[in-house]
Coordinates of C-alpha atoms in Angstrom, one line a residue:
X1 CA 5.7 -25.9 17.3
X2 CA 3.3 -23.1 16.1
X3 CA 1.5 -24.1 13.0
X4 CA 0.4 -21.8 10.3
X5 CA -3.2 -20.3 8.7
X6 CA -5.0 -20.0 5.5
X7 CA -3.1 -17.0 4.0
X8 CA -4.3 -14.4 1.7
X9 CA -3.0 -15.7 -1.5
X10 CA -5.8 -16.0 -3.9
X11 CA -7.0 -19.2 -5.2
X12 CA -8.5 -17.8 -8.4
X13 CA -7.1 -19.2 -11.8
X14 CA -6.1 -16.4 -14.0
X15 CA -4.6 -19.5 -16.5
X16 CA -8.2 -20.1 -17.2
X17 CA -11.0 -18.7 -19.1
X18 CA -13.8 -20.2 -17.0
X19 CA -13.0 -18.9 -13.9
X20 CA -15.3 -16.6 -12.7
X21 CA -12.7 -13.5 -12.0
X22 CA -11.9 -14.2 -15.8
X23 CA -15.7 -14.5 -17.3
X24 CA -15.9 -11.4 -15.1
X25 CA -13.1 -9.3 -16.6
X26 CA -14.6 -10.8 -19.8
X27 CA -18.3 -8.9 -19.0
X28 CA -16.9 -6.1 -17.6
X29 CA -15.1 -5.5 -21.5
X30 CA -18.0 -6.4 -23.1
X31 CA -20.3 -3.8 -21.1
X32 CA -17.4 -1.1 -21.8
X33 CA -17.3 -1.8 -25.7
X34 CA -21.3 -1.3 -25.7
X35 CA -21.1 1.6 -23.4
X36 CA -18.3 3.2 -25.7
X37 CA -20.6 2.3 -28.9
X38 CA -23.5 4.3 -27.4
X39 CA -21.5 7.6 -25.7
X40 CA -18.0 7.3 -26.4
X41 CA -15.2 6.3 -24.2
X42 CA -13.8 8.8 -21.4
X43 CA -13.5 12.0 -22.4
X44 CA -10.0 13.2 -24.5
X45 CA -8.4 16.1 -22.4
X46 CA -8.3 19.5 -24.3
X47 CA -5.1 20.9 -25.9
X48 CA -2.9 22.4 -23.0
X49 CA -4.7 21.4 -20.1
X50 CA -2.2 22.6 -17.2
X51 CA -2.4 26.1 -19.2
X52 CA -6.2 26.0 -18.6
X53 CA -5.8 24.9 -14.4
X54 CA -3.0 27.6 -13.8
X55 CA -5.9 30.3 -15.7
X56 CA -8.4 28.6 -13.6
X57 CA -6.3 28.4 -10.0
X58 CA -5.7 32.4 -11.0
X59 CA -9.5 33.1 -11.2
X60 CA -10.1 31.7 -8.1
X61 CA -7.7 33.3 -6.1
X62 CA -4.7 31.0 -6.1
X63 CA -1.3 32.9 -8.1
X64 CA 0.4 30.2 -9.4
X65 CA 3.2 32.3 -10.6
X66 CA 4.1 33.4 -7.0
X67 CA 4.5 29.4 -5.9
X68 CA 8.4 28.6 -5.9
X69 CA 7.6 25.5 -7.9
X70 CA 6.3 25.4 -11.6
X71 CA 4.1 22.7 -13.8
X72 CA 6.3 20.1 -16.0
X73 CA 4.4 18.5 -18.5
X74 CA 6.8 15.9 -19.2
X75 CA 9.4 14.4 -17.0
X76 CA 9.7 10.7 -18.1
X77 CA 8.1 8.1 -17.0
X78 CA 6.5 10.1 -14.0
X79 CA 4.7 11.8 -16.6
X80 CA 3.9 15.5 -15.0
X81 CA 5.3 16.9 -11.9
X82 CA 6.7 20.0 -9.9
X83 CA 9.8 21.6 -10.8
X84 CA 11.5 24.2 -8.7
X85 CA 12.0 27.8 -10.0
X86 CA 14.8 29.0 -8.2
X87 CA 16.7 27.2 -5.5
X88 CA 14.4 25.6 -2.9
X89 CA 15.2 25.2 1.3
X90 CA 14.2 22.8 3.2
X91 CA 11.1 23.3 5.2
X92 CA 10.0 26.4 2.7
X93 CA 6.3 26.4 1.6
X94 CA 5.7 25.5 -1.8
X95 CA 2.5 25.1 -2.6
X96 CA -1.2 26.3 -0.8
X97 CA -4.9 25.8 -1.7
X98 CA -7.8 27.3 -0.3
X99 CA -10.6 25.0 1.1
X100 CA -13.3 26.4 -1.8
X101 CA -10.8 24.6 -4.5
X102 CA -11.0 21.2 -3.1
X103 CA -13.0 17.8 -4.0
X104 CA -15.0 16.6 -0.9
X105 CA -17.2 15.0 1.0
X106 CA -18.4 18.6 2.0
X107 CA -18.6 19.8 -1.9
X108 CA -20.1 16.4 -3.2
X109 CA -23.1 17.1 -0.8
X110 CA -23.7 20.8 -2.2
X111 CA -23.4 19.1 -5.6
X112 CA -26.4 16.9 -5.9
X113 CA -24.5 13.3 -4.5
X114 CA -26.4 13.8 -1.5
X115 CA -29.3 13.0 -2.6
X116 CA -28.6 9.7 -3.3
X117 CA -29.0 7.3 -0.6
X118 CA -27.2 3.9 -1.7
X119 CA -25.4 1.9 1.9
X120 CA -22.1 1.8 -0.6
X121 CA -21.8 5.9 -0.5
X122 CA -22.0 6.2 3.7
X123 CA -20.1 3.2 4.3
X124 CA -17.3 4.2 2.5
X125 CA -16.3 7.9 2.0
X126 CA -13.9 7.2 -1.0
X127 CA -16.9 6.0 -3.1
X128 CA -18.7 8.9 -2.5
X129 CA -15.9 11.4 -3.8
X130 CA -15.8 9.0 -6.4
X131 CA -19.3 9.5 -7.5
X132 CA -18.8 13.1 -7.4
X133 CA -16.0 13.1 -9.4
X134 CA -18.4 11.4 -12.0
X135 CA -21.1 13.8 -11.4
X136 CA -18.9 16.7 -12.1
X137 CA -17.2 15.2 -15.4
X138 CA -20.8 15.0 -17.0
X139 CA -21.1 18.7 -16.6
X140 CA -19.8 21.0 -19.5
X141 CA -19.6 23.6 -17.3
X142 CA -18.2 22.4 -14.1
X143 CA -16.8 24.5 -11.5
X144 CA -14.0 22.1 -11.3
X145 CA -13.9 21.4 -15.2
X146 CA -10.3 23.0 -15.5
X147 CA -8.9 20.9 -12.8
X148 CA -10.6 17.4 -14.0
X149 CA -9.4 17.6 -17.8
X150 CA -5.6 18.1 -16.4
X151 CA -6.1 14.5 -14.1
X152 CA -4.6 11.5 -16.4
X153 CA -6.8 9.7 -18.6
X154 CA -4.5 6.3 -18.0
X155 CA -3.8 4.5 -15.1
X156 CA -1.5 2.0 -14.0
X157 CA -3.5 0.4 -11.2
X158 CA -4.2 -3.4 -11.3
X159 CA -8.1 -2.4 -11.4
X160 CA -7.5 -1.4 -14.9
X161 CA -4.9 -4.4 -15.7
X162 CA -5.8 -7.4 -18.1
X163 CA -6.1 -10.8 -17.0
X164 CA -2.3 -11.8 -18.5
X165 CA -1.0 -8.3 -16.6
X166 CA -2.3 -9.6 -13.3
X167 CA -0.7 -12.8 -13.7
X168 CA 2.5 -10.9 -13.1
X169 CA 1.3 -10.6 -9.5
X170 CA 1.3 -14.5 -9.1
X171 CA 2.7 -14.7 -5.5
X172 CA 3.1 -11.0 -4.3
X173 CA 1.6 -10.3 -0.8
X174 CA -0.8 -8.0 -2.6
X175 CA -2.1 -10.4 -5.4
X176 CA -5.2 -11.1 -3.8
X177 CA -6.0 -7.3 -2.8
X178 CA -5.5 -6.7 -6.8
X179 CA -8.5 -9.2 -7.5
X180 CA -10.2 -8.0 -4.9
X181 CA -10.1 -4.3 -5.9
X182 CA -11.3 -5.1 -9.4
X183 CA -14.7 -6.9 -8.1
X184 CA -15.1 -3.8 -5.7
X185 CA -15.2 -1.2 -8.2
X186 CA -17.5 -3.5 -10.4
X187 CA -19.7 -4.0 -7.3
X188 CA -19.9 -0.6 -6.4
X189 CA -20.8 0.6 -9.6
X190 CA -23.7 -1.8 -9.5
X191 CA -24.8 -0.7 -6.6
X192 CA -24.3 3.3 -7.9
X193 CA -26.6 1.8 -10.6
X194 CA -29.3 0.8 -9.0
X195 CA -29.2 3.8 -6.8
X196 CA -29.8 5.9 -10.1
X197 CA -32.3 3.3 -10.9
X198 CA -34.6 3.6 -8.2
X199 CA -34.3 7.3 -8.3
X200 CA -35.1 6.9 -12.1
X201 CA -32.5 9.8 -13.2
X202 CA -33.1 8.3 -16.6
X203 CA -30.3 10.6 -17.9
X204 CA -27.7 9.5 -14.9
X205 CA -28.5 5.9 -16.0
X206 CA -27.8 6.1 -19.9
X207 CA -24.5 8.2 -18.7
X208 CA -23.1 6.5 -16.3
X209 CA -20.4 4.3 -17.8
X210 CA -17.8 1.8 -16.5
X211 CA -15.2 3.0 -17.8
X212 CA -15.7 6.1 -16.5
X213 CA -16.8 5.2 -13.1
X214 CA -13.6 2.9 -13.1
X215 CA -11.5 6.3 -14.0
X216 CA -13.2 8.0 -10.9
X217 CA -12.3 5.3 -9.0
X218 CA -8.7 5.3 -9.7
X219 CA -8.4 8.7 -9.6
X220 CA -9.8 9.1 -5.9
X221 CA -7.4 5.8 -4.9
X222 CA -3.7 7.4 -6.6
X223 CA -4.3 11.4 -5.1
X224 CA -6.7 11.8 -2.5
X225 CA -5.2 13.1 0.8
X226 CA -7.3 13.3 4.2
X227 CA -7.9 16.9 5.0
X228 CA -10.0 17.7 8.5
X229 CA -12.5 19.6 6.7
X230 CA -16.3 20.6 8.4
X231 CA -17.4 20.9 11.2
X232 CA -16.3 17.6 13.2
X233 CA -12.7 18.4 11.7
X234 CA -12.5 14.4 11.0
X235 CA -10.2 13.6 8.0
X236 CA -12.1 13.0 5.0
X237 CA -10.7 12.2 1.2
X238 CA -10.0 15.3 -0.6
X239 CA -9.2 15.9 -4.4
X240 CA -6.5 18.9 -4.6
X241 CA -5.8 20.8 -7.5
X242 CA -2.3 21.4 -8.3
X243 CA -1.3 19.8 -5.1
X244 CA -1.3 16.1 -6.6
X245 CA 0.9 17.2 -9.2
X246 CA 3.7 16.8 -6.7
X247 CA 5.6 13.2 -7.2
X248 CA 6.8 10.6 -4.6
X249 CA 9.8 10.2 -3.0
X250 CA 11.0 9.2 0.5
X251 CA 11.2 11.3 3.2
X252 CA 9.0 12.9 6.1
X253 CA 5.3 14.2 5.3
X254 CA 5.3 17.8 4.7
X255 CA 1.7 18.7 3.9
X256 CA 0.0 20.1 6.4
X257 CA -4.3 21.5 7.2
X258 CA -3.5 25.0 7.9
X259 CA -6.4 25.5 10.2
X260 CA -6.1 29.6 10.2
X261 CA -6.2 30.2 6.8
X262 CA -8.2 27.0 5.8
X263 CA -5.8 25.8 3.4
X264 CA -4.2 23.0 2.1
X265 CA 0.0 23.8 2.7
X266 CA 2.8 21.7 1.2
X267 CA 6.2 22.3 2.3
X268 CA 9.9 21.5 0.7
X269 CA 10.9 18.2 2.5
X270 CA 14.7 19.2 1.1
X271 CA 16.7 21.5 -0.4
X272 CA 16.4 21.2 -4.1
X273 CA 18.2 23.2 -6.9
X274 CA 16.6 25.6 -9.6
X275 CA 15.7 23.2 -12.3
X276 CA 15.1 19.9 -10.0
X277 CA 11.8 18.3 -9.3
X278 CA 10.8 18.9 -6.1
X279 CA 8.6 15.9 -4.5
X280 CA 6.4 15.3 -1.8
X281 CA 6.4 11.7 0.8
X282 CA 2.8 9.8 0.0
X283 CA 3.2 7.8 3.3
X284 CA 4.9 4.8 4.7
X285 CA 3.8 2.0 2.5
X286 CA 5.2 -0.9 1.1
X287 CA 5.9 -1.4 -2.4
X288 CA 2.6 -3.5 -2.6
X289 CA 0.6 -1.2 -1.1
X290 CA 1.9 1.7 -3.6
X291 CA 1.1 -0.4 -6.1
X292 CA -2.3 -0.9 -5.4
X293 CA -3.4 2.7 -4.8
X294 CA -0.7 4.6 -7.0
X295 CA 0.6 2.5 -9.2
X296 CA 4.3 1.8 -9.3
X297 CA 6.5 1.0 -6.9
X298 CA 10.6 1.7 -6.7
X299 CA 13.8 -0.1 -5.5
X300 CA 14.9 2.8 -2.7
X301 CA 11.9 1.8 -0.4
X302 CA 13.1 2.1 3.1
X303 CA 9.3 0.7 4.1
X304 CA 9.3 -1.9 2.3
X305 CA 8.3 -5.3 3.8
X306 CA 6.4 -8.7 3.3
X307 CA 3.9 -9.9 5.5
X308 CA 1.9 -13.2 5.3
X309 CA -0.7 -14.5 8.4
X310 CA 0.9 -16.8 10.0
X311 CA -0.1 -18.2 13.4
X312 CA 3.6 -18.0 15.6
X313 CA 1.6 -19.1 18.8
X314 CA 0.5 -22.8 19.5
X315 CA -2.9 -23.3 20.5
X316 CA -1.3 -26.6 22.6
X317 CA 1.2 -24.0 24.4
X318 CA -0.4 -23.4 28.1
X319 CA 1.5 -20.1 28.2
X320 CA -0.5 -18.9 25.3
X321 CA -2.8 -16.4 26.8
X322 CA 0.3 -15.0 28.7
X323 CA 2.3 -15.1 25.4
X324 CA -0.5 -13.2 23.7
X325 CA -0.2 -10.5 26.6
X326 CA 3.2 -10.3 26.3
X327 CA 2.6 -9.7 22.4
X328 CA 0.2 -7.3 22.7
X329 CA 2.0 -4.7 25.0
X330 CA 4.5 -4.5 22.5
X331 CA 2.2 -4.3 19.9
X332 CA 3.7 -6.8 17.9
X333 CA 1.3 -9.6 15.8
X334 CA 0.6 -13.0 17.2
X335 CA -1.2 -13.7 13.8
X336 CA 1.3 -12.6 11.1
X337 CA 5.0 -12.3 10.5
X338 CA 6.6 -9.5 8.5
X339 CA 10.0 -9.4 7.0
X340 CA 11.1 -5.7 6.6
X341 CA 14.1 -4.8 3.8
X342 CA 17.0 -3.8 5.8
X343 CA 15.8 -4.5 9.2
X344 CA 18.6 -6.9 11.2
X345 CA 16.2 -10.1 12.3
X346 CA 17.6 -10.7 15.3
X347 CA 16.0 -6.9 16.2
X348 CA 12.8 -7.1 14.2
X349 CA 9.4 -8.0 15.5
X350 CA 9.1 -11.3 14.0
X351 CA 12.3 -12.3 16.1
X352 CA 10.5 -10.9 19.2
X353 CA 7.8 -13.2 18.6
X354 CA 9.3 -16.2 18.0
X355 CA 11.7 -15.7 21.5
X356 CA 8.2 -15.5 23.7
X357 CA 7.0 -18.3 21.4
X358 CA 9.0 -21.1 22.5
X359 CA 9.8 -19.1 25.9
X360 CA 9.5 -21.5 28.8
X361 CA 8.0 -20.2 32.2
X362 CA 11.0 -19.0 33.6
X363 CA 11.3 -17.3 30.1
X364 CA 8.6 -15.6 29.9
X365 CA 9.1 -13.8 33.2
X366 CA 12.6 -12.8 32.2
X367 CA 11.3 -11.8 29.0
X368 CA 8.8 -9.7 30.6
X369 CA 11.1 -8.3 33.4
X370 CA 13.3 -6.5 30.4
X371 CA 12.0 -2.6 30.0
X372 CA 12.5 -2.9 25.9
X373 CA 13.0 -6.8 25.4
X374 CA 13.5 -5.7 21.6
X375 CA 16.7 -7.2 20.3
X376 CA 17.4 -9.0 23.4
X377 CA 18.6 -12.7 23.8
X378 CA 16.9 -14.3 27.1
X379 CA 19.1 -17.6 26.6
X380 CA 20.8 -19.3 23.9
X381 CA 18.2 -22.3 24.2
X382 CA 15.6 -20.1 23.9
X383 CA 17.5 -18.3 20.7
X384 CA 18.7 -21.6 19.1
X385 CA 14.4 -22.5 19.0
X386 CA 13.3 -18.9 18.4
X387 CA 15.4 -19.0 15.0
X388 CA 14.1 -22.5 13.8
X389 CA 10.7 -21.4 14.2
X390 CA 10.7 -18.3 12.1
X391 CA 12.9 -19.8 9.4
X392 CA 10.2 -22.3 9.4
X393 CA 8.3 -19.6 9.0
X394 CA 10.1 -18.3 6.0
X395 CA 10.5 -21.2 4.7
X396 CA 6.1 -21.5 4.6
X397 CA 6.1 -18.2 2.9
X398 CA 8.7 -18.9 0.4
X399 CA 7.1 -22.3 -0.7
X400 CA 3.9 -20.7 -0.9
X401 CA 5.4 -18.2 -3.3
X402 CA 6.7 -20.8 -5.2
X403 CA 3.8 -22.6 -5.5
X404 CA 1.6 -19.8 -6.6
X405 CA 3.9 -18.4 -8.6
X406 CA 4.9 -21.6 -10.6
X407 CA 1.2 -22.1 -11.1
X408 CA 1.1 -20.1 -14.4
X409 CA 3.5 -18.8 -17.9
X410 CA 6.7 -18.8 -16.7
X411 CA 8.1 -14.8 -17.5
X412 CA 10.4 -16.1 -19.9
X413 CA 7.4 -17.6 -21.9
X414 CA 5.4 -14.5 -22.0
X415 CA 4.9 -13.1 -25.3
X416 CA 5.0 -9.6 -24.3
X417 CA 5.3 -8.0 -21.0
X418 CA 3.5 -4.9 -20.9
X419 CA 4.3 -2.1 -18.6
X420 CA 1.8 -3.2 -15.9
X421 CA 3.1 -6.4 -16.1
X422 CA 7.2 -5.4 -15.6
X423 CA 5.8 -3.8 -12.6
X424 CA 3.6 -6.9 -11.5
X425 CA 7.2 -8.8 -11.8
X426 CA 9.1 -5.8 -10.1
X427 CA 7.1 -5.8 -6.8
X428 CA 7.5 -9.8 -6.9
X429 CA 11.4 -9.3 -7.0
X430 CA 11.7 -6.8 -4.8
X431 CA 9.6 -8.9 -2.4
X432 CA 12.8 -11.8 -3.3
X433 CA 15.2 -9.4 -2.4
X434 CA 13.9 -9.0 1.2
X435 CA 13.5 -12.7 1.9
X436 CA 17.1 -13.8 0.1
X437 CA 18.4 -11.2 3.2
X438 CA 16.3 -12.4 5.7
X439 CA 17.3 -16.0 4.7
X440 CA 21.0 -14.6 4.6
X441 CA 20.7 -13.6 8.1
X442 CA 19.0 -16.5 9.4
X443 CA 21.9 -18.7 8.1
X444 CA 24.2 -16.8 9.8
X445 CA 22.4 -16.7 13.1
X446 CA 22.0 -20.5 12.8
X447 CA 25.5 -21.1 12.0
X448 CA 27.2 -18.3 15.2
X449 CA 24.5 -20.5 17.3
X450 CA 25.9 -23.8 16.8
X451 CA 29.4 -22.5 17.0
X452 CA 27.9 -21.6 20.1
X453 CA 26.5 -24.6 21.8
X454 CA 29.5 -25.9 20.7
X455 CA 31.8 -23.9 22.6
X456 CA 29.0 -24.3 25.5
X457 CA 29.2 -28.3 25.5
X458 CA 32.6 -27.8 25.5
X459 CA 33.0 -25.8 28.6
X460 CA 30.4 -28.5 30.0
X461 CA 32.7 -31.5 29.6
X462 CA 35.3 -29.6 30.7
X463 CA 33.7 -28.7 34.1
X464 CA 32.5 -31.9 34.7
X465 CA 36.1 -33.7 33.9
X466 CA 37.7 -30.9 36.6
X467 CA 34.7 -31.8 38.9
X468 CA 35.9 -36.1 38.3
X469 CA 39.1 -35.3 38.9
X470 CA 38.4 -33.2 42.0
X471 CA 36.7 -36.6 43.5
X472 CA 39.6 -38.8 42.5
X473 CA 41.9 -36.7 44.1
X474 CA 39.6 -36.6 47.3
X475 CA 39.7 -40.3 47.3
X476 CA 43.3 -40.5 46.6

């Protein structure tokens, strides 16, 4: 039987004060109410901002008024977004921004950010359009100032949660990235520090806030896109104006580098009618994965899964390295098992890995004889094992869930459950949802098996009676 691994749920104890996640939460509050005592907290945006980009994106080139989608201020709780003007077709373009308006890597260095020389800033590219987000929100007269004061001032990612709003997370596949996410930024704003320090840009270091840097950081995680800008044409994160006003929903990705014209291109992904909002597809992620870098998540998630590390091969199993092979050509995980909403088990991945699991020899040859094993049965032996071990599997991940979850306030004895913390316990249910089907479907596999082997043993005793028989009547 395969046996499982150390998983990535985190061990740290929101339910107490002492732990050092919570006395760190605790200092980073403290350093932003003295921070806000001596400069003020993050700066209010001015009366009509997206009045002040549309002058700004006219200035520079961009006619606003010719795109077939318009600003909305207001559309609920996705705050602003893009509306269409007249009735939109699919595949039409809506939006385009020239390179020269655009946030990067490229810009940051012809802004002053590379002079600094902190590891943090190389090793990670996000950090760095981070800093020169900063950079340029310190200047009264940015280039970029019309764009910055129409970004949100408020966030709903868990690096800006409180210590009872990350509770909420107790048990989600993404509860340890959360804490994890929060002692980044810290870090790397220590590290920014010190980089100011050594340089002693005296005015940098009596600036350079938490909160702010924390804004910047959030900012650069919920609306970046990779654009293949300079000259190695690699992908780097890129802040676009007007672009990021589009909203999320699913589909295909429509935004495209338009290499000739060096702009950023955004087309309709549907029709949508005068009126409508018209949307854009962030990516396939799961609902935890939105959550960490956008900051919500939504029921109508076609890519939404759970996975959890989890070891389906046995280190006793002499077929092991041949297993692993086998895995690895179909690119399917040795190491983890992931339950995708609305994928039928006996098709998934996880299924495919538990078949070659408890394969025998003669198993694993048939197994690897098939052109797409995906989906297919190599015997009802093997089937009968291959569905105990990943319900044992599920059954791991939902204790574990359990136990982590159960570890803290109960929902129903929580005071008040913020915003952030109804979508802490949305993602955790939504998670629910996929494993009650994938139990559902397990169940029934188990139950058409025996039914099965029933009928199979049947057919066995039969046979062998016909073959008694057959000798009596030989002797007779």
């Amino acid at each position: 039987m395969a046996g499982h691994m150390a998983t990535g749920y985190s061990q740290v104890d929101l339910c107490k004060a002492t732990d050092p996640f919570c006395r760190l939460l605790a200092c980073l509050e403290e350093l932003k109410k003295m921070q806000r005592r001596r400069k003020g907290g993050l700066p209010a945006p001015p009366p009509e901002p997206f009045t002040k980009l549309t002058q700004w994106l006219g200035e520079n080139g961009v006619d606003v008024a010719s795109f077939p989608v318009a600003i909305a201020a207001d559309i609920g709780q996705e705050g602003s977004g893009l509306v269409a003007r007249r009735d939109l077709t699919e595949g039409e373009l809506l939006v385009s921004i020239p390179e020269r308006l655009l946030l990067s890597l490229q810009s940051a260095d012809e802004n002053g950010v590379g002079e600094l020389k902190a590891k943090v800033l190389d090793a990670i590219p996000s950090v760095k359009l981070a800093l020169h987000l900063w950079m340029e929100l310190q200047k009264p007269k940015s280039f970029w100032k019309p764009y910055i004061d129409s970004l949100p001032r408020t966030l709903s990612l868990p690096i800006f949660w409180t210590v009872e709003e990350l509770q909420s997370l107790r048990g989600t596949i993404v509860q340890g990235d959360a804490l994890k996410s929060v002692v980044t930024t810290a870090m790397q704003y220590i590290h920014v520090f010190q980089e100011f320090q050594r340089l002693e840009r005296k005015r940098d270091i009596l600036a350079f806030s938490y909160e702010e840097w924390a804004w910047c950081v959030g900012i650069v995680m919920s609306r970046q896109n990779k654009v293949p800008l300079g000259g190695s044409g690699r992908p780097q994160p890129t802040l676009i104006p007007f672009w990021d006003l589009f909203n999320h929903s699913k589909g295909e990705i429509t935004t495209f580098w338009n290499t000739e014209h060096r702009t950023l291109d955004s087309l309709s992904m549907e029709s949508v009618k005068e009126g409508e909002q018209a949307y854009m597809h962030y990516g396939y992620r799961h609902n935890g994965l939105l959550l960490l870098y956008q900051g919500f998540v939504y029921d109508d998630n076609i890519h939404d899964c759970i996975t959890v590390p989890y070891s389906i091969l046995s280190d006793e199993d002499k077929l092991k390295p041949a297993k692993a092979a086998f895995l690895m050509k179909h690119e399917t995980h040795n190491m983890k098992v992931t339950f995708k909403k609305g994928e039928e088990i006996a098709k998934s991945r996880a299924m495919l890995a538990s078949r070659i699991s408890v394969a025998t020899m003669e198993e694993v040859k048939a197994l690897n004889a098939m052109e797409e094993p995906m989906g297919k049965e190599v015997s009802l032996d093997n089937e009968v094992k291959a569905v105990q071990l990943l319900t044992a599997a599920l059954d791991y991940v939902v204790g574990l869930r359990e136990t982590v979850r159960n570890a803290g306030p109960k929902v129903e004895e929580e005071k008040e459950i913020t915003p952030n913390a109804a979508l802490g316990h949305k993602l955790y249910a939504l998670e629910e949802a996929i494993l009650t089907e994938a139990r559902r479907q397990l169940d029934a596999s188990r139950t058409s098996l025996k039914r099965r082997a029933k009928n199979r043993k049947k057919k066995q005793s039969k046979r062998q009676k016909a073959v008694m028989q057959t000798v009596v009547d030989d002797v007779d």
